[in-house]
Structures are given as structure tokens and as C-alpha cells.
Coordinates of C-alpha atoms and ligand atoms in Angstrom, one line a residue:
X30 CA 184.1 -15.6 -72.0
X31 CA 183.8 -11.9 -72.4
X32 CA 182.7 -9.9 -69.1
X33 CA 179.7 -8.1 -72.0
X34 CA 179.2 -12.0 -72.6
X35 CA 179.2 -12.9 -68.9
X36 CA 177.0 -9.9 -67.7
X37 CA 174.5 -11.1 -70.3
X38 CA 173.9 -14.8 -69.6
X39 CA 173.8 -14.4 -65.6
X40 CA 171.1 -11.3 -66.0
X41 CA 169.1 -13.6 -68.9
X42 CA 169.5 -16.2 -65.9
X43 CA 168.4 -14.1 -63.0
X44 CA 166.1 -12.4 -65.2
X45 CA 164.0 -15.5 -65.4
X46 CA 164.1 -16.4 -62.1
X47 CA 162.7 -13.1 -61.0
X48 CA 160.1 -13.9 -63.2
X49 CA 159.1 -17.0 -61.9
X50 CA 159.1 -15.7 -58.5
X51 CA 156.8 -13.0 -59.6
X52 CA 154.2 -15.4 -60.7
X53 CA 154.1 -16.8 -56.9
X54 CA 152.4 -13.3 -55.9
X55 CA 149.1 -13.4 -58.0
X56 CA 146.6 -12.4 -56.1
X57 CA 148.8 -9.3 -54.5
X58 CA 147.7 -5.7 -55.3
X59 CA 148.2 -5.6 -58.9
X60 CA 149.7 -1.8 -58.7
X61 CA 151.8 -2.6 -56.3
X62 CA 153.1 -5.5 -58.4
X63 CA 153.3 -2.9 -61.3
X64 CA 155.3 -0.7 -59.5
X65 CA 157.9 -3.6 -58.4
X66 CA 158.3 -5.0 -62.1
X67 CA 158.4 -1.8 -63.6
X68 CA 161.9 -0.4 -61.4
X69 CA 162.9 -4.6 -61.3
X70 CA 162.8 -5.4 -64.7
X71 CA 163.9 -2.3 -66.8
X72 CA 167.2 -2.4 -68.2
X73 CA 170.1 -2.5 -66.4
X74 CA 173.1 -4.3 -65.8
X75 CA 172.5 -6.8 -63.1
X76 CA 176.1 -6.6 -61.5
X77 CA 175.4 -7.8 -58.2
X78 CA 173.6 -10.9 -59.0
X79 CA 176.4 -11.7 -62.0
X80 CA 178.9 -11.2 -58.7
X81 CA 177.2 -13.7 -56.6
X82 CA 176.6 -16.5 -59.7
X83 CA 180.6 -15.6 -60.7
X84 CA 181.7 -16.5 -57.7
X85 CA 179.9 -19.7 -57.3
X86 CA 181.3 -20.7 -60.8
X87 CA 184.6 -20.0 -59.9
X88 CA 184.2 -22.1 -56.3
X89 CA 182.2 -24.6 -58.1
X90 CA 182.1 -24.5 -61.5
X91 CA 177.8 -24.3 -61.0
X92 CA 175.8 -21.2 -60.4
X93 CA 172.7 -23.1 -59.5
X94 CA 172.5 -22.5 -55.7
X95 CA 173.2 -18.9 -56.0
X96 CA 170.4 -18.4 -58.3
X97 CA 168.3 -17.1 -55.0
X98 CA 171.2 -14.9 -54.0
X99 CA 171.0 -13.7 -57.3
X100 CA 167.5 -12.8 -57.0
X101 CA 167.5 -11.5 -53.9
X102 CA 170.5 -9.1 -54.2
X103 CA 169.4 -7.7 -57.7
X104 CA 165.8 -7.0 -55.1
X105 CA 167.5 -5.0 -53.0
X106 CA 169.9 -3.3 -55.2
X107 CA 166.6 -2.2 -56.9
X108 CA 164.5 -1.0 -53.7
X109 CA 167.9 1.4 -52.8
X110 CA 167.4 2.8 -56.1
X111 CA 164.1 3.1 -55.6
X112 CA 164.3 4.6 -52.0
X113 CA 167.6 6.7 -53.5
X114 CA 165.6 8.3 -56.5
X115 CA 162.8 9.9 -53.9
X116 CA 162.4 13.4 -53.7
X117 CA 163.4 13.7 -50.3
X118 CA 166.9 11.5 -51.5
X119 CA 168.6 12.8 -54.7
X120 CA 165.0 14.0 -56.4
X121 CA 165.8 12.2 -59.5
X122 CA 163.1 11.9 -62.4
X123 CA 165.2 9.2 -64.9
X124 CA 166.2 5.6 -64.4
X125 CA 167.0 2.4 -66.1
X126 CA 166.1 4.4 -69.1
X127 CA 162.5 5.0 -67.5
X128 CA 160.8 8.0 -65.5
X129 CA 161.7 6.9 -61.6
X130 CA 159.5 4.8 -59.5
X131 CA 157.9 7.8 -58.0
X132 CA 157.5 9.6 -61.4
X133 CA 155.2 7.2 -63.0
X134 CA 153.3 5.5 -59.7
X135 CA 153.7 8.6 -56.8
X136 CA 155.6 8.9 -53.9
X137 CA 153.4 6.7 -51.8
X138 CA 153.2 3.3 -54.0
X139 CA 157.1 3.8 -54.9
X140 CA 158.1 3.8 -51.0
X141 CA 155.9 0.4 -51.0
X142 CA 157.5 -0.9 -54.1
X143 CA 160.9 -0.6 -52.5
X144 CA 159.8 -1.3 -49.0
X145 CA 158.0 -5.3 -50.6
X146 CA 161.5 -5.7 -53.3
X147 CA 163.2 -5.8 -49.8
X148 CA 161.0 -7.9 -48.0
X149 CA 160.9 -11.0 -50.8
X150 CA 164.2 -10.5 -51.3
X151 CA 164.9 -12.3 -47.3
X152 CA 161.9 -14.4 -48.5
X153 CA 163.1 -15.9 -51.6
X154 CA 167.2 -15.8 -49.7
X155 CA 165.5 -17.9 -47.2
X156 CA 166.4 -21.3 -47.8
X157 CA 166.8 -24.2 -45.6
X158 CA 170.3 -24.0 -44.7
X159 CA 171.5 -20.9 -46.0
X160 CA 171.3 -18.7 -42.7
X161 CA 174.9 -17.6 -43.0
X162 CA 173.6 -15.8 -46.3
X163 CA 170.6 -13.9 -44.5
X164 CA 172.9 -12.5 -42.4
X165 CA 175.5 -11.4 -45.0
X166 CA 172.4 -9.4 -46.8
X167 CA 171.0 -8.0 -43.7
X168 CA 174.7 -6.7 -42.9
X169 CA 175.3 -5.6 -46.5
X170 CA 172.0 -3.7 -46.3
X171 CA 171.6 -1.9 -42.7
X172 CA 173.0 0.4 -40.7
X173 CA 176.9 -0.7 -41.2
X174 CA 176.4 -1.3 -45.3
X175 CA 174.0 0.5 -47.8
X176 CA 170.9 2.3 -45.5
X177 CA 174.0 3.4 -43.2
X178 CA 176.0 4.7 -46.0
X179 CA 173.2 6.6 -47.9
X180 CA 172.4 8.1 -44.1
X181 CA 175.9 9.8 -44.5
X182 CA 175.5 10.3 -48.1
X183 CA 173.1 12.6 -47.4
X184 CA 174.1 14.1 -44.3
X185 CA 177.3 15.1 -46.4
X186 CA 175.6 17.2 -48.7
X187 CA 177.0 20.5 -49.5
X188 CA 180.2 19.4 -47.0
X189 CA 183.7 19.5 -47.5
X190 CA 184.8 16.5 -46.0
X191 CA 188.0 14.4 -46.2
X192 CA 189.0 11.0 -48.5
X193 CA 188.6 9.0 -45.4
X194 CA 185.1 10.0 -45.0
X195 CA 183.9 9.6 -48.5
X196 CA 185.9 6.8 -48.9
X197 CA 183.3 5.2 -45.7
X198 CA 180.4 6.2 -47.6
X199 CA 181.3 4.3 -50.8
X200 CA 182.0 1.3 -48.5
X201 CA 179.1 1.6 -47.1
X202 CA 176.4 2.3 -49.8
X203 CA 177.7 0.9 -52.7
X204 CA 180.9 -1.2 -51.4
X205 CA 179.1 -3.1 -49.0
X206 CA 176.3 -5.0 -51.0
X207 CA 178.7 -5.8 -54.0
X208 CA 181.6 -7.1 -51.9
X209 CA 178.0 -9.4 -50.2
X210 CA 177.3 -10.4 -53.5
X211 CA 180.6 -12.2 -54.2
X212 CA 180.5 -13.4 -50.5
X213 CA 176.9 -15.1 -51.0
X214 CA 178.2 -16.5 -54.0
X215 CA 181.1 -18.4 -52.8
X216 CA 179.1 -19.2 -49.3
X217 CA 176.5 -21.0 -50.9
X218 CA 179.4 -22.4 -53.5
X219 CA 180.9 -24.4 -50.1
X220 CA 184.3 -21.9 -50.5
X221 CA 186.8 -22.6 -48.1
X222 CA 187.7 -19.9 -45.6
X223 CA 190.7 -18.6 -47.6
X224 CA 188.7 -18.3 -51.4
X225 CA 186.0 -16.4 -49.2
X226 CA 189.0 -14.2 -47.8
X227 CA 190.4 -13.5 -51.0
X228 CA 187.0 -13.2 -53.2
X229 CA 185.9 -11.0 -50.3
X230 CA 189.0 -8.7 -51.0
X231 CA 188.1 -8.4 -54.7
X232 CA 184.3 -7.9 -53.9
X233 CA 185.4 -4.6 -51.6
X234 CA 188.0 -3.0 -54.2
X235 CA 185.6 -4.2 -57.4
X236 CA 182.8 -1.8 -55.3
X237 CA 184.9 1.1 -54.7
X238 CA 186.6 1.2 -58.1
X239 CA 182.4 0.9 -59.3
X240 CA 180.9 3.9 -57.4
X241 CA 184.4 6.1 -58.1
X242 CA 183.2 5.3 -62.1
X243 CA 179.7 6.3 -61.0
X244 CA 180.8 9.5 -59.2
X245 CA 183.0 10.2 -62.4
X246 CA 180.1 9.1 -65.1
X247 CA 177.7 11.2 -62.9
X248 CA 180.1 14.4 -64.1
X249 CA 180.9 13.0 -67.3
X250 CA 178.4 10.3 -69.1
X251 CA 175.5 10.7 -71.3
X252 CA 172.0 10.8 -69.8
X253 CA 170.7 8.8 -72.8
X254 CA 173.6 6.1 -72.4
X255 CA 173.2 5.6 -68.7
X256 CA 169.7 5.8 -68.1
X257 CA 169.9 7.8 -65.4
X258 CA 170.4 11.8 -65.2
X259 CA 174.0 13.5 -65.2
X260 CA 174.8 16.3 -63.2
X261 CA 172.5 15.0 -60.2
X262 CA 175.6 15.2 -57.7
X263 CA 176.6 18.7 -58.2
X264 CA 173.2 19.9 -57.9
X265 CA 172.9 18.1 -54.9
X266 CA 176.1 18.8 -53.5
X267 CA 176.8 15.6 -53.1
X268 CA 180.7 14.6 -51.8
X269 CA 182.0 12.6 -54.2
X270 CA 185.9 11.5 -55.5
X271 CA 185.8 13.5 -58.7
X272 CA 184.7 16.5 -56.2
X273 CA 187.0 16.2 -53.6
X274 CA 190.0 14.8 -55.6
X275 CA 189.8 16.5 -58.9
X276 CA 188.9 14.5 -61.9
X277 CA 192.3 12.9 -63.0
X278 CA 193.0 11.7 -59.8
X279 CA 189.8 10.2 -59.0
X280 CA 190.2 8.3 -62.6
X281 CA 193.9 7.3 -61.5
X282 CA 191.9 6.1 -57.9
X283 CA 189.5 3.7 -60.0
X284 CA 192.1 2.0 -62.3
X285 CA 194.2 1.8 -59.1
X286 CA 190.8 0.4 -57.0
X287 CA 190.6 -2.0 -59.7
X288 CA 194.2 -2.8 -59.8
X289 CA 194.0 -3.9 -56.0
X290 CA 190.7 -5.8 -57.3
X291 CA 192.9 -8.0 -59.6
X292 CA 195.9 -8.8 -57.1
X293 CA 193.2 -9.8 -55.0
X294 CA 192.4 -13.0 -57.1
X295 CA 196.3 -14.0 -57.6
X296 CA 195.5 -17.1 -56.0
X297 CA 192.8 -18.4 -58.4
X298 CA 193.2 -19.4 -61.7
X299 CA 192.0 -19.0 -65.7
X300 CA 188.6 -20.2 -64.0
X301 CA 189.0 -16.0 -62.5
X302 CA 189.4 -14.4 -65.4
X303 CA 185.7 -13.0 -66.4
X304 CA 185.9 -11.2 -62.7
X305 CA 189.4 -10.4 -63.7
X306 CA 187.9 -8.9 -66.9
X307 CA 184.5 -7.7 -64.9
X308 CA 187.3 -5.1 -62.7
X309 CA 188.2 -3.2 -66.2
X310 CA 185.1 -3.3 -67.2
X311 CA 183.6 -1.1 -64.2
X312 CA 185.5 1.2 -64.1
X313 CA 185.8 1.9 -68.5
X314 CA 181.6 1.4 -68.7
X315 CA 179.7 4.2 -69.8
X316 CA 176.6 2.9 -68.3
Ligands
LIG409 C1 173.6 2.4 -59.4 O1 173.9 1.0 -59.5 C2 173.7 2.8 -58.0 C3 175.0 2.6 -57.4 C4 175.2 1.8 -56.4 C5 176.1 3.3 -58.0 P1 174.1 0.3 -61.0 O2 175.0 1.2 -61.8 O3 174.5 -1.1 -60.7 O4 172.6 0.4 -61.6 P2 171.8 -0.6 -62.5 O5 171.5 -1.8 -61.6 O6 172.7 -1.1 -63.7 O7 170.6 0.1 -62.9
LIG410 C1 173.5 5.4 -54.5 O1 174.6 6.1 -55.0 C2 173.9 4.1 -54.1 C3 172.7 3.4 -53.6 C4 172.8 2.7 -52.5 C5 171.4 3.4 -54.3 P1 174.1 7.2 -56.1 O2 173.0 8.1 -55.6 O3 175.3 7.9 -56.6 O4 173.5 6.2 -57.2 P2 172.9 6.8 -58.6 O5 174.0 7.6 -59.2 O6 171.7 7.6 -58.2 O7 172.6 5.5 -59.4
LIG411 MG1 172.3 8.7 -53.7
LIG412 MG1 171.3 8.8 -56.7
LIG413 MG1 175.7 8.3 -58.6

């Protein structure tokens, strides 16, 4: 199947089971709901929970018991954008094609919005059984994966610092959650320690190769085509590969990212190929 193809059935998929959790929380401040729904369900690509249903078809030929996983990672992928959009973050007014969280429902009810996506994300994760997968998306998300990682995000603005230490800060705030979401995936797929080695190896290099194409789109891409501004990182001074390598070397850096993506998957078969596909596809996207 296509990746375009792939990307598109697993968000129609995780799409719908957002929705039905939604309809659990009637009776909730209907605002607040807004706010969630509006950042949740604008249009975006829906990598991370694609990741973690991938991976379960490629362990099991089923996606079924990742569909929470799914859910709960494409939560609080959107609550760190919501978070990452605030003024006091990167002050950015544009995403998923919409004005930001804070924009259209203030600073106060877009901080709640992110702080309740993150919350009922460990809710819906919480299933009987699946404690092994809590603790992968608390990791993924805390102070040694994403929260960590926009910490020194931000405490690197308007430094020069060196490909070791930028290269930490993509692990952390971007690498972290993907390389979770193929981990969750195969977990609850019943993979044997050595799939979960190797799909874990993808899941790192896939996440560096996608934040060096979001460092490069943030210099290069169109504003209409991504949904979200261009040119936020210079303003904000931000450390980034394209800034500290130089553009054709940070390009060479992704295709070689996602190179190191693909080896990692030499063990697995044709039933591999959309993630195989899914590494181009990152890093050539212009959205
Ligand atoms: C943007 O994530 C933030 C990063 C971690 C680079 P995505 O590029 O996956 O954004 P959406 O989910 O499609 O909006
Ligand atoms: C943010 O990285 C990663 C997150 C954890 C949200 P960026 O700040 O580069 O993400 P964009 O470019 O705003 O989507
Ligand atoms: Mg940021
Ligand atoms: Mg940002
Ligand atoms: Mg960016």
C-alpha cells in the first residue's frame, strides 16, 4: 500500500476513535471541550498514531489493540503543540491550517486544553494489562523525552551550540514520542524482544530524519502548505540542523537519518515496506 494510502486509513481509523471517546465527556465544560476538538481534530497528519497501528500490523497483522495507543499518542502529540504554540514557547499564531489554540480560545483555556488532551490520553492508554505502555508514554513525554527536550529547546535560543547538543534536543522532543509510538505498537502487538529492538531502532532514526525535515521546511516550506508559519525558528533563534549545519548538509543528514531508518528493518519483511516507504516520505513531505 502507499505510505499517502497508509497515513490515510490509520488517521480515518484513529480519527473515529477519538471521536467516540469524545462523546464519553458530555457533560464536561463545553469550551473546554471546544478548545480540545478544535487543536485535536484539524487537519494533520496523524504520524504518531499511524506509527503505533504500523507496527502492530507488521507484529501482527491487526491494529486493533493499538487503537488506544493510537488515541492516546495523537493526545499528546497535540497538547505539545498546544503548549509549543504559546506565547511564552515559540509565540506562533497558525496551525493545522487554523489560528493556534491560544489565538481563537486565550491563553488560559488553551493551557487547559493541552493540560486535559494529556490527562485522557493516560486515561483512555489505561487498559487492563497494558502497564508496560503507560510507562513508555510517560517516558516519551517527561523530563527525558518531549517536556525535557522543549526545556532545552528553549533554553538554546539565540545559542551557538554544537551537533551533539541539538542532536539531544531532537531526541528528546520530537525523537522520543515517535520512536514510543512504534514501541507501543509492537508492545501491545505481543513483539518479541528482538522486533521491539529493531522497530525501536527505526522509530529513533524515522524521528530524527522527521524533525531535521521540520527544521528544513521551517526555512523552506510554504505557510499555506504546512499549516503552520515559516520562518518561526529564525525569529526565534531557535538551534536547529539547517542553522548549525548549513542547508545541504542538514538535507544530506535527513536522507542519511532515514537511510539508518531503513537498515533498521532489514530483518522484517514485504509486511515492512509501508514504514520502509513512511522513512522517504518524512523526510521529501512538504507538510
Ligand atoms: C509538528 O508535528 C511538531 C513536531 C514534532 C515537529 P507534526 O509535523 O507531526 O504535526 P501534525 O500532527 O501533522 O500537525
Ligand atoms: C516542537 O518542535 C516539537 C514539539 C514537541 C511540539 P517545533 O517547535 O519545531 O514544532 P513546530 O515546527 O512548531 O511544529
Ligand atoms: Mg518549539
Ligand atoms: Mg514550534
Ligand atoms: Mg519546527
Amino acid at each position: 500500500m502507499p505510505c499517502e494510502a497508509f497515513l490515510a486509513e490509520k488517521a480515518a481509523k484513529t480519527e473515529a476513535a477519538l471521536e467516540r471517546h469524545f462523546a464519553e465527556w458530555v457533560g464536561a465544560p463545553a469550551e473546554l471541550l471546544d478548545a480540545m476538538r478544535y487543536s485535536l481534530f484539524a487537519k494533520a497528519k496523524r504520524l504518531r498514531p499511524a506509527l503505533a497501528l504500523g507496527a502492530a500490523d507488521i507484529v501482527l497483522g491487526d491494529d486493533t489493540p493499538a487503537l488506544p495507543a493510537a488515541c492516546a499518542l495523537e493526545m499528546i502529540h497535540t497538547y505539545s503543540l498546544i503548549h509549543d504554540d504559546l506565547p511564552a514557547m515559540d509565540n506562533d499564531d497558525l496551525r493545522r491550517g487554523r489560528p493556534t489554540a491560544h489565538k481563537a480560545f486565550g491563553e488560559a483555556t488553551a493551557i487547559l486544553a493541552g493540560d486535559t488532551l494529556l490527562t485522557m490520553a493516560f486515561d483512555i492508554a489505561a487498559i487492563p494489562g497494558n502497564c508496560a505502555v503507560i510507562h513508555e508514554l510517560a517516558r516519551a513525554s517527561g523530563p527525558l523525552g518531549m517536556a525535557g527536550g522543549q526545556f532545552l529547546d528553549l533554553e538554546a535560543e539565540g545559542k551557538r551550540i554544537d551537533l551533539a547538543a541539538l542532536r539531544r534536543i531532537h531526541a528528546l522532543k520530537t525523537g522520543a514520542l515517535i520512536r514510543a509510538a512504534v514501541r507501543v505498537g509492537a508492545l501491545l502487538a505481543g513483539a518479541r524482544p528482538e522486533a521491539l529492538d529493531a522497530l525501536s531502532r527505526y522509530g529513533e532514526w524515522l524521528g530524527l530524519a522527521f524533525q531535521i525535515a521540520d527544521d528544513i521546511l521551517d526555512e523552506t516550506g510554504d505557510a499555506a502548505a504546512m499549516g503552520k508559519p515559516s520562518g518561526s525558528d529564525v525569529l526565534n533563534q531557535k538551534a536547529t540542523y539547517p542553522s548549525i549545519l548549513g542547508m545541504d548538509r542538514a538535507r544530506a543528514f535527513a536522507e542519511e537519518a532515514a537511510v539508518e531508518a531503513q537498515r533498521a528493518l532489514s530483518g522484517f519483511g514485504p509486511e515492512a515496506d509501508v514504514f520502509r516507504q513512511l522513512a522517504d516520505y518524512v523526510i521529501h513531505r512538504d507538510r
